[in-house]
C-alpha cells in the first residue's frame, strides 16, 4: 500500500482498533497485465478510498455487495462489484487502455519503452524508495537497488559529488557517469561544476520527495535514442504529476534523523602510545641523531623533550571529536497537493531539507518547489508543463589540502597538544608537525568555504493526434543553474596567514536547454500486427560561464558576509573568466513491430552532430536493433502450472560518445591553442612571450561503443518467483585519452587522441519472489551482477600509463589495476640487509627479497579498484497496515588504498605527527613477526612509500536500509476524515561488515568523482554517514 508517515503517539492509540477490521483485497492491472500504481479505489457507499501500491495492490474496508469505483491516471472510470473479500486480479480495460502510461518509460519525445514489448534492459526504481529519505542526492538511493550499477562517493559531506557507473567504465577521459534526463530534459552527467569547493554534486539540487520514479537504462536498445551522450547509460528521472479525475489530495510529511560515521575503525595513538612510538624511533636512529641512548626510556625522554617540552603530563586531546558536532541531524518537511478534473491534472509541492553535518560550522540547506499541470483540451490534444525550483545553501570545508582540511589535520596533531593556550586563545604554534597557524578548530571558526546554487528546471510538452493513427509530440525545456561561491581565509589562521587574509569569489552560470519533436504512426492490423514508427529531431545547447575575483592583504578580519557583499570588501588584485559552449543537433527514427503479441522487433537509428569535434568528424550515425519472443503465449506453455511466462530477448547497437562534452576546457581539444605570459619574461631576453599550450588534433573523433545484450525473463508458480537474466558485452573503440608528442616537435608533452579500446563483459540477475502472499506477505527483491572491465588496447608510446604510484593503464590489463612494488615485510635475514627495516620482493616470482627498493620491480597485481561483483537484496514483510523492509547491499572482489598512508603510517619519518594505533606493531628483536618495520627518523629505506603494503580488500556488506512503518486502516480514516496516515522509523547505512580486518576506512569512499582515477583511493575526506530517523506522512 502507499507508504506515508507520522508520530508514534497516534500509532499507540489506534493500532489495535485498526487491525481488527477485515478488508477487501485486490490487485489492479492494466490491459497488458502490468500493475497500476497510485490509482484511487473508492467505496461508493461510504466514500472510503485508498490508492494502489507499486504492485497494484489495494486493501479497502468494504463488504460483499459494495461497488468500487476506480479512476486511472487518464481520468477513465471503472466500477466493479465486491463479490468476495479477496477479489484477486482486476483488469482495467477501457477505451483509453492504449493510452495508459503506467509501467512505461518515456525516453524521448513521447517515444516510450513499453514493458509489453519485452525488449531493452532497464530498471525502474519507484517513488517509495525516494520519499522521506535523509539523503542529499538522489543517486545515493540507487545504490544496491539496480543490478550492474556501482556507487561510490567523494565525501560524506552533503552535496558532494558521487560516481555512478552502469556496467563499468566505458570512457577513461572525462566523467564516467551516465547521462541524466529530468522530465525529458537532458541535464548532463552530474558533472562537478564547483570552481572553489572541492566538489558539488548538481544532483543534490533535486528533491527526492518530488520523484515519481527513476529509470536506469542500460543496453543499446534503451539508450540509442540519446545518441552521443547515452553510451555510458542513461538515468531518466520522472517527477510527480497530478491525476485526472482525482479530488484534491493534500500531503504533509516530516522526517527527523540523527547521523554518525557509518564505518570508522581509524584509531589514533594516545599520549602514552605516541611517546612510546617516538621513543622507539629515537632509539633506532641514534646515528642519525648523533646521540647514544643507554635505554629505551632515555630515548623516550629525549623524544618528549624535543617534541613535547610543554606537555603537562595530563593533556589528552581528542582532536577528531573536537572538530565534530555533539549531534549531527537532518530535518525534512514536505507539503504537496495533487488533484484534477476529467480534463485537468495538477500537482504543487514545497520541501525544506536541513542537514547539520558531522563537522562543526558546516551546513546544507535546501528549499524546493514544484508545479506540474496537464490539460486534455480535446480527446486528441493535450499539453502540460512542469516547473521546478531548488535553492541550496552550503557551507563546507576544504576536503583536501592537508593542513587546511580540519578533518585531516585533526588526525595529524598528537593528543598531547591542547586546543587553547592558557589565556584562552587558540594554540597556533605547538601543534607537532602541523604547520603553525593551522589549528583545525580555529580554522573551522574563522575560515570558511561556502556557496549557493539556484536551479530552475522547466519543461513544456504538447501532443496532438490526427488522421487517427498519427501523433505529434513536442518537448521544450531547459535547466538554469546559478552558482555563487566564496572562500575566506582569515589573516590570523591557516592559509590566510601567508597572504595577510585572502578572499575569492566565483560566479558560475550554466544553461542547458533542448527541444525535441517527434511524429509517430501507430496502428494494429488484423488483430495480429502492431506497428509503430517514429521520426524526430532533437537540439541541445550547453553554455558555461565562470567569473572569479580574488584579493588579499586585509587590514583586519571581515565578517561572515552574504553573497551580495563581497564586492565592497575585495580590492581585486586578480581575476579570471571562462566561457565554454557546445551544441548538438540530432535526427532519429524508431520502428517497433509486434506480431500476435508474441514476437517483437525494434530498431532505431540516430544521426548526431556535435560542435566539440573537428568539422570533418562532427557527424555520426548510431543505431540499435532488438527483438524478443514471448514463449509464455505459445501453445506448448499455455496452461502450465509452473511457468507463467517466459520471454527471450536480445539487442545489439553501435553508439557514439564524446566524454569531455561536460568538462571545462576540453571543448577545444581539437584546436591548436596558444598561451601568453604577462608575468614571466622569456628566459633568453626581457620580453614576455607566447607558447603552444595544446598542439590540437584535427583527427579527433567519436568514441564508438558496440553493445550486445541477451537475456530472458521468467515468472513461475503464479508469479510467486520471477527471474531476469542479462548477459552483455560492451566494447568501446577509440576511447579518448592523452597521447604523447614527440620531443623534437617542441609541443607540450601530450594531446588528446583516440588511443584506447575498453571492454566491459558481465551478467546481471534480478530475482523477485513472494514466498508468502496472504494476510501476512513476504516479498523478496534481489540483484546480483558481475563485470570485468579491461583496457584491451592502449596505443601510447610507453604502452604503460602510470597515473599513480599504485595504479596504471596498459593493454590487456584490468581498468584500475594495481601496478606497484611487492611488500615482503620487515627484514629478518642479515644476509639481505639491515634487520627490521622494510623489504620488497624483487619481482613477481616472490622468491628473493631486498631492502633496497630500487632493486625491486613494479609488477601487475591482477587486482582492481573496481568491484567485479555487486549485490543487493530487500526483504519486505507486511501484515495489514504494518510493514518492515530490510535492505542489504554489497560489493566484492576489489581493492582500495589509503591515500595518506605515508603520513599516518610513516615508519618514523614524521615524529611530530600522530600515528594510527596499528603502527604500534613494529619490529624489535623481541617482536620479529611484527607487521611493520622498525621506525627510524626520516625512514631511510622509504618503507612508508607506495607498495602493495597499503592495498586492502574492499569487499563489504552493508545494511543499507531498514524501515518499519504502519499505515492506519480505513476505519480510522472514516472516523477522522484522513485519507492516509503512516508512521515510520528508518535506518540508513546502519552497519557495515568489511572482509579485510585491516581495512579501517569506508570502502565506498573515493578521492574524486570526476575521473575513474579517483576510484579506490581514500583521502581522509569527510566520512560517509549512517542515520536513524522517525517520521510521519499525512494525506487529507
JSON list of C-alpha atoms in Angstrom, two decimals, residues 874-1007:
[
{"chain": "A", "resi": 874, "resn": "UNK", "atom": "CA", "xyz": [15.48, -6.34, 0.06]},
{"chain": "A", "resi": 875, "resn": "UNK", "atom": "CA", "xyz": [13.09, -8.34, 2.20]},
{"chain": "A", "resi": 876, "resn": "UNK", "atom": "CA", "xyz": [9.70, -6.74, 2.86]},
{"chain": "A", "resi": 877, "resn": "UNK", "atom": "CA", "xyz": [7.28, -8.17, 5.40]},
{"chain": "A", "resi": 878, "resn": "UNK", "atom": "CA", "xyz": [3.76, -6.77, 5.69]},
{"chain": "A", "resi": 879, "resn": "UNK", "atom": "CA", "xyz": [0.68, -7.59, 7.72]},
{"chain": "A", "resi": 880, "resn": "UNK", "atom": "CA", "xyz": [-2.34, -5.40, 7.05]},
{"chain": "A", "resi": 881, "resn": "UNK", "atom": "CA", "xyz": [-1.06, -1.89, 7.79]},
{"chain": "A", "resi": 882, "resn": "UNK", "atom": "CA", "xyz": [2.26, -2.91, 9.32]},
{"chain": "A", "resi": 883, "resn": "UNK", "atom": "CA", "xyz": [5.38, -3.35, 7.18]},
{"chain": "A", "resi": 884, "resn": "UNK", "atom": "CA", "xyz": [9.06, -3.99, 7.71]},
{"chain": "A", "resi": 885, "resn": "UNK", "atom": "CA", "xyz": [11.68, -3.79, 4.96]},
{"chain": "A", "resi": 886, "resn": "UNK", "atom": "CA", "xyz": [15.36, -4.67, 5.30]},
{"chain": "A", "resi": 887, "resn": "UNK", "atom": "CA", "xyz": [17.87, -3.99, 2.55]},
{"chain": "A", "resi": 888, "resn": "UNK", "atom": "CA", "xyz": [21.50, -5.15, 2.25]},
{"chain": "A", "resi": 889, "resn": "UNK", "atom": "CA", "xyz": [24.00, -4.17, -0.43]},
{"chain": "A", "resi": 890, "resn": "UNK", "atom": "CA", "xyz": [27.46, -5.47, -1.18]},
{"chain": "A", "resi": 891, "resn": "UNK", "atom": "CA", "xyz": [30.49, -5.01, -3.42]},
{"chain": "A", "resi": 892, "resn": "UNK", "atom": "CA", "xyz": [33.08, -7.74, -3.87]},
{"chain": "A", "resi": 893, "resn": "UNK", "atom": "CA", "xyz": [36.47, -8.58, -5.40]},
{"chain": "A", "resi": 894, "resn": "UNK", "atom": "CA", "xyz": [38.03, -5.13, -5.46]},
{"chain": "A", "resi": 895, "resn": "UNK", "atom": "CA", "xyz": [40.84, -3.34, -3.65]},
{"chain": "A", "resi": 896, "resn": "UNK", "atom": "CA", "xyz": [41.28, 0.08, -2.09]},
{"chain": "A", "resi": 897, "resn": "UNK", "atom": "CA", "xyz": [44.13, 2.08, -0.62]},
{"chain": "A", "resi": 898, "resn": "UNK", "atom": "CA", "xyz": [44.71, 4.86, 1.88]},
{"chain": "A", "resi": 899, "resn": "UNK", "atom": "CA", "xyz": [45.98, 7.94, 0.08]},
{"chain": "A", "resi": 900, "resn": "UNK", "atom": "CA", "xyz": [47.62, 9.30, 3.25]},
{"chain": "A", "resi": 901, "resn": "UNK", "atom": "CA", "xyz": [49.22, 6.08, 4.49]},
{"chain": "A", "resi": 902, "resn": "UNK", "atom": "CA", "xyz": [52.69, 7.58, 4.25]},
{"chain": "A", "resi": 903, "resn": "UNK", "atom": "CA", "xyz": [51.73, 10.22, 6.83]},
{"chain": "A", "resi": 904, "resn": "UNK", "atom": "CA", "xyz": [49.74, 8.18, 9.36]},
{"chain": "A", "resi": 905, "resn": "UNK", "atom": "CA", "xyz": [51.84, 5.04, 9.00]},
{"chain": "A", "resi": 906, "resn": "UNK", "atom": "CA", "xyz": [55.14, 6.75, 8.32]},
{"chain": "A", "resi": 907, "resn": "UNK", "atom": "CA", "xyz": [57.66, 4.35, 9.96]},
{"chain": "A", "resi": 908, "resn": "UNK", "atom": "CA", "xyz": [59.25, 7.24, 11.89]},
{"chain": "A", "resi": 909, "resn": "UNK", "atom": "CA", "xyz": [59.54, 9.73, 9.03]},
{"chain": "A", "resi": 910, "resn": "UNK", "atom": "CA", "xyz": [57.40, 12.37, 10.76]},
{"chain": "A", "resi": 911, "resn": "UNK", "atom": "CA", "xyz": [57.97, 12.02, 14.51]},
{"chain": "A", "resi": 912, "resn": "UNK", "atom": "CA", "xyz": [55.91, 15.10, 15.29]},
{"chain": "A", "resi": 913, "resn": "UNK", "atom": "CA", "xyz": [52.72, 13.70, 13.73]},
{"chain": "A", "resi": 914, "resn": "UNK", "atom": "CA", "xyz": [50.31, 11.35, 15.37]},
{"chain": "A", "resi": 915, "resn": "UNK", "atom": "CA", "xyz": [50.02, 7.82, 14.02]},
{"chain": "A", "resi": 916, "resn": "UNK", "atom": "CA", "xyz": [47.37, 5.13, 13.64]},
{"chain": "A", "resi": 917, "resn": "UNK", "atom": "CA", "xyz": [47.49, 2.62, 16.50]},
{"chain": "A", "resi": 918, "resn": "UNK", "atom": "CA", "xyz": [48.20, -0.19, 14.02]},
{"chain": "A", "resi": 919, "resn": "UNK", "atom": "CA", "xyz": [51.71, 1.26, 13.70]},
{"chain": "A", "resi": 920, "resn": "UNK", "atom": "CA", "xyz": [52.44, 0.07, 17.26]},
{"chain": "A", "resi": 921, "resn": "UNK", "atom": "CA", "xyz": [53.03, -3.44, 15.90]},
{"chain": "A", "resi": 922, "resn": "UNK", "atom": "CA", "xyz": [56.61, -2.63, 14.84]},
{"chain": "A", "resi": 923, "resn": "UNK", "atom": "CA", "xyz": [59.72, -4.81, 14.57]},
{"chain": "A", "resi": 924, "resn": "UNK", "atom": "CA", "xyz": [62.03, -5.21, 17.53]},
{"chain": "A", "resi": 925, "resn": "UNK", "atom": "CA", "xyz": [64.49, -8.03, 18.30]},
{"chain": "A", "resi": 926, "resn": "UNK", "atom": "CA", "xyz": [61.78, -9.39, 20.60]},
{"chain": "A", "resi": 927, "resn": "UNK", "atom": "CA", "xyz": [58.97, -8.95, 18.06]},
{"chain": "A", "resi": 928, "resn": "UNK", "atom": "CA", "xyz": [60.37, -10.24, 14.78]},
{"chain": "A", "resi": 929, "resn": "UNK", "atom": "CA", "xyz": [56.93, -11.29, 13.49]},
{"chain": "A", "resi": 930, "resn": "UNK", "atom": "CA", "xyz": [55.68, -7.71, 13.56]},
{"chain": "A", "resi": 931, "resn": "UNK", "atom": "CA", "xyz": [53.57, -6.37, 10.71]},
{"chain": "A", "resi": 932, "resn": "UNK", "atom": "CA", "xyz": [55.61, -3.17, 10.40]},
{"chain": "A", "resi": 933, "resn": "UNK", "atom": "CA", "xyz": [59.33, -2.35, 10.16]},
{"chain": "A", "resi": 934, "resn": "UNK", "atom": "CA", "xyz": [61.19, -0.65, 12.96]},
{"chain": "A", "resi": 935, "resn": "UNK", "atom": "CA", "xyz": [60.55, 3.12, 12.96]},
{"chain": "A", "resi": 936, "resn": "UNK", "atom": "CA", "xyz": [63.54, 5.28, 12.06]},
{"chain": "A", "resi": 937, "resn": "UNK", "atom": "CA", "xyz": [63.92, 9.03, 11.65]},
{"chain": "A", "resi": 938, "resn": "UNK", "atom": "CA", "xyz": [63.50, 10.10, 8.01]},
{"chain": "A", "resi": 939, "resn": "UNK", "atom": "CA", "xyz": [62.54, 6.49, 7.11]},
{"chain": "A", "resi": 940, "resn": "UNK", "atom": "CA", "xyz": [65.87, 5.94, 5.27]},
{"chain": "A", "resi": 941, "resn": "UNK", "atom": "CA", "xyz": [64.77, 2.99, 3.10]},
{"chain": "A", "resi": 942, "resn": "UNK", "atom": "CA", "xyz": [61.37, 4.56, 2.19]},
{"chain": "A", "resi": 943, "resn": "UNK", "atom": "CA", "xyz": [59.27, 1.70, 3.52]},
{"chain": "A", "resi": 944, "resn": "UNK", "atom": "CA", "xyz": [56.42, 4.17, 4.12]},
{"chain": "A", "resi": 945, "resn": "UNK", "atom": "CA", "xyz": [56.02, 4.89, 0.40]},
{"chain": "A", "resi": 946, "resn": "UNK", "atom": "CA", "xyz": [53.90, 3.09, -2.16]},
{"chain": "A", "resi": 947, "resn": "UNK", "atom": "CA", "xyz": [53.73, -0.69, -2.41]},
{"chain": "A", "resi": 948, "resn": "UNK", "atom": "CA", "xyz": [51.05, -3.33, -2.02]},
{"chain": "A", "resi": 949, "resn": "UNK", "atom": "CA", "xyz": [51.59, -2.99, 1.73]},
{"chain": "A", "resi": 950, "resn": "UNK", "atom": "CA", "xyz": [48.89, -0.32, 1.65]},
{"chain": "A", "resi": 951, "resn": "UNK", "atom": "CA", "xyz": [46.36, -2.12, -0.56]},
{"chain": "A", "resi": 952, "resn": "UNK", "atom": "CA", "xyz": [43.33, -3.50, 1.25]},
{"chain": "A", "resi": 953, "resn": "UNK", "atom": "CA", "xyz": [40.49, -5.73, 0.14]},
{"chain": "A", "resi": 954, "resn": "UNK", "atom": "CA", "xyz": [37.40, -3.55, -0.26]},
{"chain": "A", "resi": 955, "resn": "UNK", "atom": "CA", "xyz": [34.81, -6.34, -0.12]},
{"chain": "A", "resi": 956, "resn": "UNK", "atom": "CA", "xyz": [31.97, -5.45, 2.19]},
{"chain": "A", "resi": 957, "resn": "UNK", "atom": "CA", "xyz": [28.32, -5.96, 3.05]},
{"chain": "A", "resi": 958, "resn": "UNK", "atom": "CA", "xyz": [26.25, -3.00, 4.19]},
{"chain": "A", "resi": 959, "resn": "UNK", "atom": "CA", "xyz": [22.91, -2.90, 5.95]},
{"chain": "A", "resi": 960, "resn": "UNK", "atom": "CA", "xyz": [21.76, -0.17, 3.63]},
{"chain": "A", "resi": 961, "resn": "UNK", "atom": "CA", "xyz": [18.25, 0.46, 4.88]},
{"chain": "A", "resi": 962, "resn": "UNK", "atom": "CA", "xyz": [15.78, -0.74, 7.50]},
{"chain": "A", "resi": 963, "resn": "UNK", "atom": "CA", "xyz": [12.26, 0.65, 7.59]},
{"chain": "A", "resi": 964, "resn": "UNK", "atom": "CA", "xyz": [9.40, -0.11, 9.97]},
{"chain": "A", "resi": 965, "resn": "UNK", "atom": "CA", "xyz": [6.10, 1.55, 9.02]},
{"chain": "A", "resi": 966, "resn": "UNK", "atom": "CA", "xyz": [2.44, 1.43, 9.98]},
{"chain": "A", "resi": 967, "resn": "UNK", "atom": "CA", "xyz": [-0.39, 2.77, 7.80]},
{"chain": "A", "resi": 968, "resn": "UNK", "atom": "CA", "xyz": [-3.74, 3.17, 9.51]},
{"chain": "A", "resi": 969, "resn": "UNK", "atom": "CA", "xyz": [-6.78, 1.27, 8.29]},
{"chain": "A", "resi": 970, "resn": "UNK", "atom": "CA", "xyz": [-9.92, 2.57, 6.62]},
{"chain": "A", "resi": 971, "resn": "UNK", "atom": "CA", "xyz": [-11.92, 2.56, 9.86]},
{"chain": "A", "resi": 972, "resn": "UNK", "atom": "CA", "xyz": [-9.58, 5.16, 11.29]},
{"chain": "A", "resi": 973, "resn": "UNK", "atom": "CA", "xyz": [-9.72, 7.12, 8.05]},
{"chain": "A", "resi": 974, "resn": "UNK", "atom": "CA", "xyz": [-13.52, 7.15, 8.04]},
{"chain": "A", "resi": 975, "resn": "UNK", "atom": "CA", "xyz": [-13.62, 8.36, 11.64]},
{"chain": "A", "resi": 976, "resn": "UNK", "atom": "CA", "xyz": [-11.11, 11.15, 11.15]},
{"chain": "A", "resi": 977, "resn": "UNK", "atom": "CA", "xyz": [-11.59, 12.15, 7.51]},
{"chain": "A", "resi": 978, "resn": "UNK", "atom": "CA", "xyz": [-7.89, 11.46, 6.94]},
{"chain": "A", "resi": 979, "resn": "UNK", "atom": "CA", "xyz": [-7.19, 9.69, 3.66]},
{"chain": "A", "resi": 980, "resn": "UNK", "atom": "CA", "xyz": [-3.95, 8.12, 4.81]},
{"chain": "A", "resi": 981, "resn": "UNK", "atom": "CA", "xyz": [-1.70, 8.27, 7.83]},
{"chain": "A", "resi": 982, "resn": "UNK", "atom": "CA", "xyz": [1.61, 6.45, 8.14]},
{"chain": "A", "resi": 983, "resn": "UNK", "atom": "CA", "xyz": [4.26, 6.46, 10.83]},
{"chain": "A", "resi": 984, "resn": "UNK", "atom": "CA", "xyz": [7.74, 5.06, 10.36]},
{"chain": "A", "resi": 985, "resn": "UNK", "atom": "CA", "xyz": [11.19, 4.57, 11.76]},
{"chain": "A", "resi": 986, "resn": "UNK", "atom": "CA", "xyz": [14.05, 4.20, 9.34]},
{"chain": "A", "resi": 987, "resn": "UNK", "atom": "CA", "xyz": [17.78, 3.48, 9.39]},
{"chain": "A", "resi": 988, "resn": "UNK", "atom": "CA", "xyz": [20.29, 4.18, 6.61]},
{"chain": "A", "resi": 989, "resn": "UNK", "atom": "CA", "xyz": [23.82, 2.69, 6.34]},
{"chain": "A", "resi": 990, "resn": "UNK", "atom": "CA", "xyz": [23.32, 1.21, 9.80]},
{"chain": "A", "resi": 991, "resn": "UNK", "atom": "CA", "xyz": [26.00, -1.49, 9.71]},
{"chain": "A", "resi": 992, "resn": "UNK", "atom": "CA", "xyz": [28.98, -2.35, 7.54]},
{"chain": "A", "resi": 993, "resn": "UNK", "atom": "CA", "xyz": [30.98, -5.57, 7.55]},
{"chain": "A", "resi": 994, "resn": "UNK", "atom": "CA", "xyz": [34.42, -5.45, 5.91]},
{"chain": "A", "resi": 995, "resn": "UNK", "atom": "CA", "xyz": [36.01, -8.76, 4.93]},
{"chain": "A", "resi": 996, "resn": "UNK", "atom": "CA", "xyz": [39.53, -7.37, 5.42]},
{"chain": "A", "resi": 997, "resn": "UNK", "atom": "CA", "xyz": [40.18, -6.98, 9.16]},
{"chain": "A", "resi": 998, "resn": "UNK", "atom": "CA", "xyz": [42.87, -4.39, 8.40]},
{"chain": "A", "resi": 999, "resn": "UNK", "atom": "CA", "xyz": [40.53, -2.11, 6.45]},
{"chain": "A", "resi": 1000, "resn": "UNK", "atom": "CA", "xyz": [39.90, 0.95, 8.64]},
{"chain": "A", "resi": 1001, "resn": "UNK", "atom": "CA", "xyz": [38.17, 3.34, 6.20]},
{"chain": "A", "resi": 1002, "resn": "UNK", "atom": "CA", "xyz": [34.91, 3.20, 4.28]},
{"chain": "A", "resi": 1003, "resn": "UNK", "atom": "CA", "xyz": [35.41, 1.14, 1.09]},
{"chain": "A", "resi": 1004, "resn": "UNK", "atom": "CA", "xyz": [32.81, 3.19, -0.82]},
{"chain": "A", "resi": 1005, "resn": "UNK", "atom": "CA", "xyz": [34.93, 6.35, -0.47]},
{"chain": "A", "resi": 1006, "resn": "UNK", "atom": "CA", "xyz": [36.89, 7.73, -3.43]},
{"chain": "A", "resi": 1007, "resn": "UNK", "atom": "CA", "xyz": [39.25, 10.67, -3.83]}
]
